[in-house]
Amino acid sequence: MEPVEAAMEADARDAAASHSALAIRGPLFGVAAQNRDQDGGRRWRVVVEVTHGCPQQARDALNSLLWFRAKDEAKSRQERRALLAAVARLQAECVDELTVLGTRYRVVRAEEYAAVDAHGGIETPRPTDPEPLTPDWSPGARSPRVDDGLALNPDAPLSPLQAAERVALRSLAYSGSGFPGPVVADSARAVESHPDVLLMPAAFLIVERTGNGHWSPGSGLQATAHDARRTLDFALTWMEPRTRGLIPYDADRTVDARRPAAGNTDGAVAKLKEFAQAADRLRAGRCDEVEAHGTVYRIARSRRLLRWGPDGPEYPRPSDTSTHGPAALHPRLDEDGTVHFDEPAGDEPAN
């Protein structure tokens, strides 16, 4: 191994020893694409990040991806017509796979989980997880997107611990009375139909715990631990004070726990100071846990696996539900590339 790989393997070994149990959060969804004439049909690439909470959110993201390709990238009427036909299907049907201009798109399902220790503590970032050389704490800082440019290759080389983890997770399935029967049955079938697993890169999020309660997610997934810390910094100094009535929602955007407006009561000032001090601790090195007003905030290391079968990554399961159905998301775009802002995408052009 190269020195960096050896350090990452040592980190993984230490993590496996200290966090030997798993907490399963549930499924996430995204979209993968494949050009079947390349690599013998085994490799896919992520084109919609696998972070969405239900299948329809991933379908909607694919709808937008193809609509903007038709608007901005199509080189001919024929290309634009093919893209718009796919958009029309996506806004009318629950489509989990379609092929457009030689590219196969599939809504894929990943299982999100985290490692936990003997006391129920969720794993925090590892020393070898990527971090910026110079942390940027400004709210408008550009961050890498989760899964940006990610290739999914089940034949990629693995370290010994990665291989061991893949083997150990092949049999992962829901069980117990806490899950509905169809969910358990679908999970058991997936172990047979998609017997292999592919481990995705770690992502990071905020988790919260009040008192002796369970950890609950406090943010979406971020590509790096620093992005999650910066999200928490903003939450502690800007969002939480407004949510708790310490700063009015209509206050100037520059007003926050570090820079409160004049005229606050002594009680409000003290509460804002506690939020600001917790946020300041985040900035003092690679801090992954702070507490403010009885809530513990932790930067957690999230892991995801894709089940893999003979035909590639797993689709959504029949028991996976969505919060909404398909719908038109954009104005109508004609085959010449003209956007008709006064007509929803589902409307026929006027005669």
Tab-separated table of C-alpha atoms in Angstrom:
chain	number	residue	atom	x	y	z
A	1	MET	CA	0.000	0.000	0.000
A	2	GLU	CA	0.919	3.626	-0.489
A	3	PRO	CA	1.383	5.553	2.803
A	4	VAL	CA	-1.964	7.351	2.483
A	5	GLU	CA	-3.774	4.082	1.766
A	6	ALA	CA	-2.054	2.446	4.720
A	7	ALA	CA	-3.143	5.298	7.015
A	8	MET	CA	-6.743	5.037	5.775
A	9	GLU	CA	-6.686	1.280	6.340
A	10	ALA	CA	-5.389	1.783	9.878
A	11	ASP	CA	-8.173	4.331	10.498
A	12	ALA	CA	-10.762	1.861	9.225
A	13	ARG	CA	-9.343	-0.877	11.460
A	14	ASP	CA	-9.500	1.390	14.524
A	15	ALA	CA	-13.061	2.427	13.642
A	16	ALA	CA	-14.152	-1.195	13.251
A	17	ALA	CA	-12.777	-1.967	16.692
A	18	SER	CA	-14.358	1.021	18.467
A	19	HIS	CA	-17.659	1.194	16.526
A	20	SER	CA	-18.620	-2.407	15.916
A	21	ALA	CA	-22.413	-2.062	15.543
A	22	LEU	CA	-24.524	-0.425	12.841
A	23	ALA	CA	-27.485	1.941	13.010
A	24	ILE	CA	-29.615	1.738	9.856
A	25	ARG	CA	-31.306	5.001	8.939
A	26	GLY	CA	-33.112	3.798	5.817
A	27	PRO	CA	-33.014	4.193	2.045
A	28	LEU	CA	-31.752	7.075	-0.038
A	29	PHE	CA	-32.286	7.516	-3.763
A	30	GLY	CA	-30.472	9.029	-6.709
A	31	VAL	CA	-29.868	8.413	-10.399
A	32	ALA	CA	-27.041	6.512	-12.080
A	33	ALA	CA	-26.275	6.517	-15.811
A	34	GLN	CA	-24.541	4.053	-18.064
A	35	ASN	CA	-23.266	4.070	-21.626
A	36	ARG	CA	-23.715	0.403	-22.421
A	37	ASP	CA	-21.106	0.375	-25.177
A	38	GLN	CA	-18.370	1.178	-22.638
A	39	ASP	CA	-16.639	-1.082	-20.101
A	40	GLY	CA	-18.737	-4.100	-20.987
A	41	GLY	CA	-21.812	-2.613	-19.314
A	42	ARG	CA	-20.489	-2.957	-15.746
A	43	ARG	CA	-19.698	0.628	-14.841
A	44	TRP	CA	-22.224	3.321	-13.991
A	45	ARG	CA	-21.803	6.943	-12.908
A	46	VAL	CA	-23.890	9.001	-10.519
A	47	VAL	CA	-25.682	11.874	-12.245
A	48	VAL	CA	-28.145	12.706	-9.428
A	49	GLU	CA	-26.644	12.474	-5.933
A	50	VAL	CA	-27.864	9.521	-3.880
A	51	THR	CA	-29.200	11.672	-1.066
A	52	HIS	CA	-32.927	11.956	-1.793
A	53	GLY	CA	-35.445	10.708	0.722
A	54	CYS	CA	-37.886	9.071	-1.688
A	55	PRO	CA	-37.847	7.700	-5.258
A	56	GLN	CA	-39.968	10.503	-6.721
A	57	GLN	CA	-37.508	13.153	-5.569
A	58	ALA	CA	-34.814	11.367	-7.588
A	59	ARG	CA	-37.163	11.101	-10.606
A	60	ASP	CA	-37.889	14.827	-10.326
A	61	ALA	CA	-34.167	15.587	-10.266
A	62	LEU	CA	-33.703	13.483	-13.412
A	63	ASN	CA	-36.639	15.327	-14.997
A	64	SER	CA	-34.859	18.641	-14.377
A	65	LEU	CA	-31.509	17.283	-15.528
A	66	LEU	CA	-32.938	16.212	-18.894
A	67	TRP	CA	-35.052	19.371	-19.296
A	68	PHE	CA	-32.006	21.597	-18.877
A	69	ARG	CA	-30.004	19.380	-21.226
A	70	ALA	CA	-32.735	19.899	-23.815
A	71	LYS	CA	-32.725	23.648	-23.182
A	72	ASP	CA	-28.979	24.286	-23.002
A	73	GLU	CA	-27.083	21.413	-24.605
A	74	ALA	CA	-29.130	19.806	-27.387
A	75	LYS	CA	-27.396	20.225	-30.734
A	76	SER	CA	-30.383	19.538	-32.950
A	77	ARG	CA	-34.154	19.271	-33.002
A	78	GLN	CA	-33.809	15.496	-33.017
A	79	GLU	CA	-31.748	15.479	-29.812
A	80	ARG	CA	-34.076	17.954	-28.143
A	81	ARG	CA	-37.118	15.926	-29.181
A	82	ALA	CA	-35.660	12.766	-27.616
A	83	LEU	CA	-34.865	14.562	-24.369
A	84	LEU	CA	-38.304	16.168	-24.185
A	85	ALA	CA	-39.980	12.810	-24.776
A	86	ALA	CA	-38.155	11.468	-21.722
A	87	VAL	CA	-39.202	14.538	-19.718
A	88	ALA	CA	-42.818	13.980	-20.744
A	89	ARG	CA	-42.677	10.412	-19.429
A	90	LEU	CA	-41.112	11.487	-16.167
A	91	GLN	CA	-43.781	14.108	-15.529
A	92	ALA	CA	-46.583	11.594	-16.175
A	93	GLU	CA	-45.279	8.212	-14.908
A	94	CYS	CA	-43.266	6.753	-12.047
A	95	VAL	CA	-40.366	5.759	-14.297
A	96	ASP	CA	-37.322	4.095	-12.727
A	97	GLU	CA	-35.346	3.484	-15.906
A	98	LEU	CA	-35.218	4.977	-19.377
A	99	THR	CA	-32.721	5.289	-22.206
A	100	VAL	CA	-32.149	8.637	-23.908
A	101	LEU	CA	-29.700	9.247	-26.758
A	102	GLY	CA	-27.793	6.050	-25.990
A	103	THR	CA	-27.489	6.696	-22.241
A	104	ARG	CA	-29.331	4.488	-19.779
A	105	TYR	CA	-30.638	6.260	-16.681
A	106	ARG	CA	-31.751	4.382	-13.574
A	107	VAL	CA	-33.204	5.512	-10.262
A	108	VAL	CA	-31.080	3.690	-7.699
A	109	ARG	CA	-31.576	2.835	-4.058
A	110	ALA	CA	-28.884	2.966	-1.365
A	111	GLU	CA	-29.058	1.982	2.287
A	112	GLU	CA	-27.772	4.658	4.680
A	113	TYR	CA	-26.187	3.540	7.918
A	114	ALA	CA	-23.693	4.664	10.535
A	115	ALA	CA	-21.302	2.843	12.829
A	116	VAL	CA	-22.025	3.102	16.545
A	117	ASP	CA	-20.034	2.239	19.649
A	118	ALA	CA	-21.084	0.236	22.694
A	119	HIS	CA	-22.743	3.311	24.214
A	120	GLY	CA	-24.771	4.217	21.139
A	121	GLY	CA	-22.405	6.956	20.034
A	122	ILE	CA	-22.414	7.546	16.287
A	123	GLU	CA	-19.032	7.539	14.561
A	124	THR	CA	-17.491	10.947	13.914
A	125	PRO	CA	-15.147	11.843	11.025
A	126	ARG	CA	-11.916	9.898	10.839
A	127	PRO	CA	-8.483	11.574	10.810
A	128	THR	CA	-7.946	10.566	7.191
A	129	ASP	CA	-11.312	11.806	5.891
A	130	PRO	CA	-10.743	14.681	3.445
A	131	GLU	CA	-10.472	18.162	4.942
A	132	PRO	CA	-9.608	21.506	3.300
A	133	LEU	CA	-6.118	22.821	3.949
A	134	THR	CA	-7.596	26.223	4.812
A	135	PRO	CA	-11.135	25.972	6.211
A	136	ASP	CA	-13.535	28.539	4.755
A	137	TRP	CA	-16.310	29.408	7.209
A	138	SER	CA	-18.158	31.953	5.085
A	139	PRO	CA	-21.817	30.978	4.496
A	140	GLY	CA	-21.435	31.434	0.749
A	141	ALA	CA	-18.343	29.232	0.405
A	142	ARG	CA	-18.458	26.830	-2.526
A	143	SER	CA	-18.616	23.213	-1.407
A	144	PRO	CA	-18.128	20.008	-3.364
A	145	ARG	CA	-21.370	18.235	-4.168
A	146	VAL	CA	-22.041	14.838	-2.684
A	147	ASP	CA	-21.309	12.107	-5.270
A	148	ASP	CA	-20.088	14.653	-7.841
A	149	GLY	CA	-18.525	12.694	-10.709
A	150	LEU	CA	-18.722	9.447	-8.737
A	151	ALA	CA	-18.090	6.288	-10.780
A	152	LEU	CA	-19.767	3.087	-9.624
A	153	ASN	CA	-17.515	0.176	-10.494
A	154	PRO	CA	-18.132	-3.138	-8.712
A	155	ASP	CA	-14.809	-4.434	-10.050
A	156	ALA	CA	-12.651	-1.632	-8.603
A	157	PRO	CA	-9.751	-2.726	-6.371
A	158	LEU	CA	-10.490	-2.879	-2.644
A	159	SER	CA	-8.404	-2.702	0.486
A	160	PRO	CA	-8.622	-5.717	2.824
A	161	LEU	CA	-11.008	-3.972	5.222
A	162	GLN	CA	-13.189	-2.655	2.400
A	163	ALA	CA	-13.472	-6.179	1.042
A	164	ALA	CA	-14.303	-7.524	4.489
A	165	GLU	CA	-16.990	-4.875	4.979
A	166	ARG	CA	-18.558	-5.676	1.622
A	167	VAL	CA	-18.702	-9.368	2.448
A	168	ALA	CA	-20.126	-8.669	5.912
A	169	LEU	CA	-22.889	-6.436	4.535
A	170	ARG	CA	-24.065	-8.725	1.756
A	171	SER	CA	-26.630	-10.306	4.079
A	172	LEU	CA	-27.869	-6.988	5.510
A	173	ALA	CA	-31.668	-7.031	5.558
A	174	TYR	CA	-34.500	-5.589	7.617
A	175	SER	CA	-35.936	-7.831	10.300
A	176	GLY	CA	-38.115	-7.601	13.378
A	177	SER	CA	-41.629	-6.479	14.176
A	178	GLY	CA	-40.741	-2.801	13.851
A	179	PHE	CA	-40.846	-3.030	10.058
A	180	PRO	CA	-44.001	-3.617	7.988
A	181	GLY	CA	-44.257	-7.047	6.401
A	182	PRO	CA	-43.836	-5.836	2.780
A	183	VAL	CA	-40.659	-3.971	3.751
A	184	VAL	CA	-39.153	-7.082	5.344
A	185	ALA	CA	-40.166	-9.261	2.374
A	186	ASP	CA	-38.708	-6.821	-0.172
A	187	SER	CA	-35.490	-6.629	1.839
A	188	ALA	CA	-35.119	-10.421	1.878
A	189	ARG	CA	-35.758	-10.609	-1.880
A	190	ALA	CA	-33.126	-7.924	-2.519
A	191	VAL	CA	-30.462	-10.065	-0.838
A	192	GLU	CA	-31.180	-12.749	-3.445
A	193	SER	CA	-31.741	-10.547	-6.502
A	194	HIS	CA	-28.860	-8.140	-5.767
A	195	PRO	CA	-26.432	-10.288	-3.766
A	196	ASP	CA	-23.376	-8.045	-3.991
A	197	VAL	CA	-22.906	-4.606	-2.462
A	198	LEU	CA	-20.918	-1.548	-3.469
A	199	LEU	CA	-19.808	0.851	-0.736
A	200	MET	CA	-20.133	4.543	-1.548
A	201	PRO	CA	-17.771	7.236	-0.225
A	202	ALA	CA	-18.513	8.491	3.276
A	203	ALA	CA	-20.651	11.590	3.653
A	204	PHE	CA	-21.269	13.743	6.707
A	205	LEU	CA	-24.224	15.284	8.520
A	206	ILE	CA	-25.282	16.908	11.764
A	207	VAL	CA	-27.018	14.710	14.320
A	208	GLU	CA	-28.670	16.022	17.475
A	209	ARG	CA	-29.573	14.602	20.871
A	210	THR	CA	-31.468	16.225	23.719
A	211	GLY	CA	-31.211	14.748	27.214
A	212	ASN	CA	-31.010	10.958	27.100
A	213	GLY	CA	-32.907	10.713	23.826
A	214	HIS	CA	-31.839	9.121	20.570
A	215	TRP	CA	-29.733	10.820	17.950
A	216	SER	CA	-31.785	12.412	15.170
A	217	PRO	CA	-30.582	13.927	11.885
A	218	GLY	CA	-30.189	17.686	11.877
A	219	SER	CA	-29.077	18.252	8.285
A	220	GLY	CA	-28.735	16.682	4.888
A	221	LEU	CA	-25.591	14.910	3.739
A	222	GLN	CA	-22.458	16.932	3.013
A	223	ALA	CA	-19.427	15.904	0.983
A	224	THR	CA	-16.886	16.720	3.703
A	225	ALA	CA	-16.847	16.969	7.469
A	226	HIS	CA	-15.919	20.652	7.197
A	227	ASP	CA	-19.034	21.339	5.118
A	228	ALA	CA	-21.117	19.763	7.885
A	229	ARG	CA	-19.310	21.857	10.519
A	230	ARG	CA	-19.916	25.034	8.508
A	231	THR	CA	-23.599	24.085	8.198
A	232	LEU	CA	-23.740	23.628	11.979
A	233	ASP	CA	-21.948	26.939	12.540
A	234	PHE	CA	-24.645	28.689	10.487
A	235	ALA	CA	-27.425	26.799	12.285
A	236	LEU	CA	-26.123	27.756	15.729
A	237	THR	CA	-25.498	31.405	14.980
A	238	TRP	CA	-28.241	32.254	12.472
A	239	MET	CA	-31.049	29.680	12.234
A	240	GLU	CA	-31.462	28.500	15.832
A	241	PRO	CA	-31.681	32.044	17.277
A	242	ARG	CA	-34.449	32.865	14.789
A	243	THR	CA	-36.260	29.567	15.344
A	244	ARG	CA	-36.249	30.183	19.110
A	245	GLY	CA	-37.428	33.777	18.839
A	246	LEU	CA	-34.156	35.315	20.008
A	247	ILE	CA	-33.721	37.146	16.689
A	248	PRO	CA	-36.711	38.192	14.539
A	249	TYR	CA	-36.974	36.441	11.172
A	250	ASP	CA	-37.213	39.811	9.462
A	251	ALA	CA	-33.994	41.089	11.083
A	252	ASP	CA	-31.098	42.075	8.857
A	253	ARG	CA	-29.306	38.983	7.548
A	254	THR	CA	-26.047	40.114	9.155
A	255	VAL	CA	-27.590	39.898	12.633
A	256	ASP	CA	-26.721	36.627	14.317
A	257	ALA	CA	-25.612	35.202	17.672
A	258	ARG	CA	-22.123	36.680	17.232
A	259	ARG	CA	-23.476	40.076	16.146
A	260	PRO	CA	-26.799	40.610	17.949
A	261	ALA	CA	-28.806	43.750	17.370
A	262	ALA	CA	-28.922	46.441	20.013
A	263	GLY	CA	-31.821	46.363	22.434
A	264	ASN	CA	-31.890	42.667	23.290
A	265	THR	CA	-32.865	41.744	26.832
A	266	ASP	CA	-30.171	40.394	29.138
A	267	GLY	CA	-31.766	36.925	28.930
A	268	ALA	CA	-31.703	36.929	25.128
A	269	VAL	CA	-28.088	38.156	25.099
A	270	ALA	CA	-27.039	35.312	27.401
A	271	LYS	CA	-28.783	32.706	25.253
A	272	LEU	CA	-27.258	34.108	22.084
A	273	LYS	CA	-23.827	34.079	23.739
A	274	GLU	CA	-24.185	30.360	24.484
A	275	PHE	CA	-24.928	29.657	20.817
A	276	ALA	CA	-22.010	31.820	19.711
A	277	GLN	CA	-19.590	30.099	22.099
A	278	ALA	CA	-20.641	26.668	20.838
A	279	ALA	CA	-20.112	27.818	17.259
A	280	ASP	CA	-16.714	29.275	18.150
A	281	ARG	CA	-15.651	25.896	19.561
A	282	LEU	CA	-16.370	24.370	16.143
A	283	ARG	CA	-13.800	26.679	14.616
A	284	ALA	CA	-11.076	25.765	17.093
A	285	GLY	CA	-9.578	22.835	15.234
A	286	ARG	CA	-11.464	19.817	13.995
A	287	CYS	CA	-14.183	19.873	16.611
A	288	ASP	CA	-16.959	17.354	15.963
A	289	GLU	CA	-19.267	17.838	18.964
A	290	VAL	CA	-20.629	20.842	20.824
A	291	GLU	CA	-23.513	21.452	23.208
A	292	ALA	CA	-25.832	24.435	23.529
A	293	HIS	CA	-29.038	24.866	25.523
A	294	GLY	CA	-29.270	21.194	26.422
A	295	THR	CA	-28.826	19.842	22.883
A	296	VAL	CA	-25.697	17.978	21.821
A	297	TYR	CA	-24.731	18.513	18.181
A	298	ARG	CA	-22.377	16.023	16.573
A	299	ILE	CA	-20.797	15.725	13.139
A	300	ALA	CA	-21.569	12.155	12.122
A	301	ARG	CA	-19.962	9.979	9.475
A	302	SER	CA	-22.640	8.530	7.227
A	303	ARG	CA	-22.112	5.466	5.079
A	304	ARG	CA	-24.164	4.151	2.178
A	305	LEU	CA	-24.267	0.900	0.280
A	306	LEU	CA	-25.792	0.060	-3.064
A	307	ARG	CA	-27.009	-3.474	-3.599
A	308	TRP	CA	-25.739	-4.837	-6.909
A	309	GLY	CA	-27.119	-7.536	-9.163
A	310	PRO	CA	-26.337	-9.004	-12.599
A	311	ASP	CA	-27.927	-5.963	-14.270
A	312	GLY	CA	-26.335	-3.332	-12.039
A	313	PRO	CA	-27.487	-1.257	-9.044
A	314	GLU	CA	-30.789	-1.898	-7.304
A	315	TYR	CA	-33.958	-0.023	-8.243
A	316	PRO	CA	-36.451	1.314	-5.697
A	317	ARG	CA	-38.388	-1.508	-4.055
A	318	PRO	CA	-42.197	-1.904	-4.290
A	319	SER	CA	-42.490	-1.017	-0.593
A	320	ASP	CA	-40.526	2.239	-0.994
A	321	THR	CA	-43.006	5.094	-0.829
A	322	SER	CA	-42.905	8.653	-2.155
A	323	THR	CA	-44.268	11.841	-0.669
A	324	HIS	CA	-45.762	12.966	-3.985
A	325	GLY	CA	-46.379	11.834	-7.530
A	326	PRO	CA	-44.957	12.865	-10.901
A	327	ALA	CA	-45.815	16.344	-12.169
A	328	ALA	CA	-44.718	19.006	-14.625
A	329	LEU	CA	-41.795	20.912	-13.107
A	330	HIS	CA	-40.840	23.427	-15.801
A	331	PRO	CA	-42.478	25.588	-18.441
A	332	ARG	CA	-43.074	24.035	-21.834
A	333	LEU	CA	-39.963	23.833	-23.997
A	334	ASP	CA	-40.483	23.318	-27.724
A	335	GLU	CA	-38.211	21.393	-30.057
A	336	ASP	CA	-36.602	24.640	-31.251
A	337	GLY	CA	-35.440	25.382	-27.713
A	338	THR	CA	-37.925	28.158	-26.982
A	339	VAL	CA	-39.283	28.287	-23.434
A	340	HIS	CA	-42.976	29.154	-23.193
A	341	PHE	CA	-43.140	30.624	-19.715
A	342	ASP	CA	-46.903	31.134	-19.878
A	343	GLU	CA	-47.536	27.427	-20.498
A	344	PRO	CA	-46.842	24.603	-18.019
A	345	ALA	CA	-44.811	21.737	-19.445
A	346	GLY	CA	-47.843	19.460	-19.604
A	347	ASP	CA	-49.938	21.812	-21.743
A	348	GLU	CA	-50.323	21.370	-25.468
A	349	PRO	CA	-49.327	24.395	-27.541
A	350	ALA	CA	-52.221	26.645	-28.475
A	351	ASN	CA	-53.498	26.500	-32.072
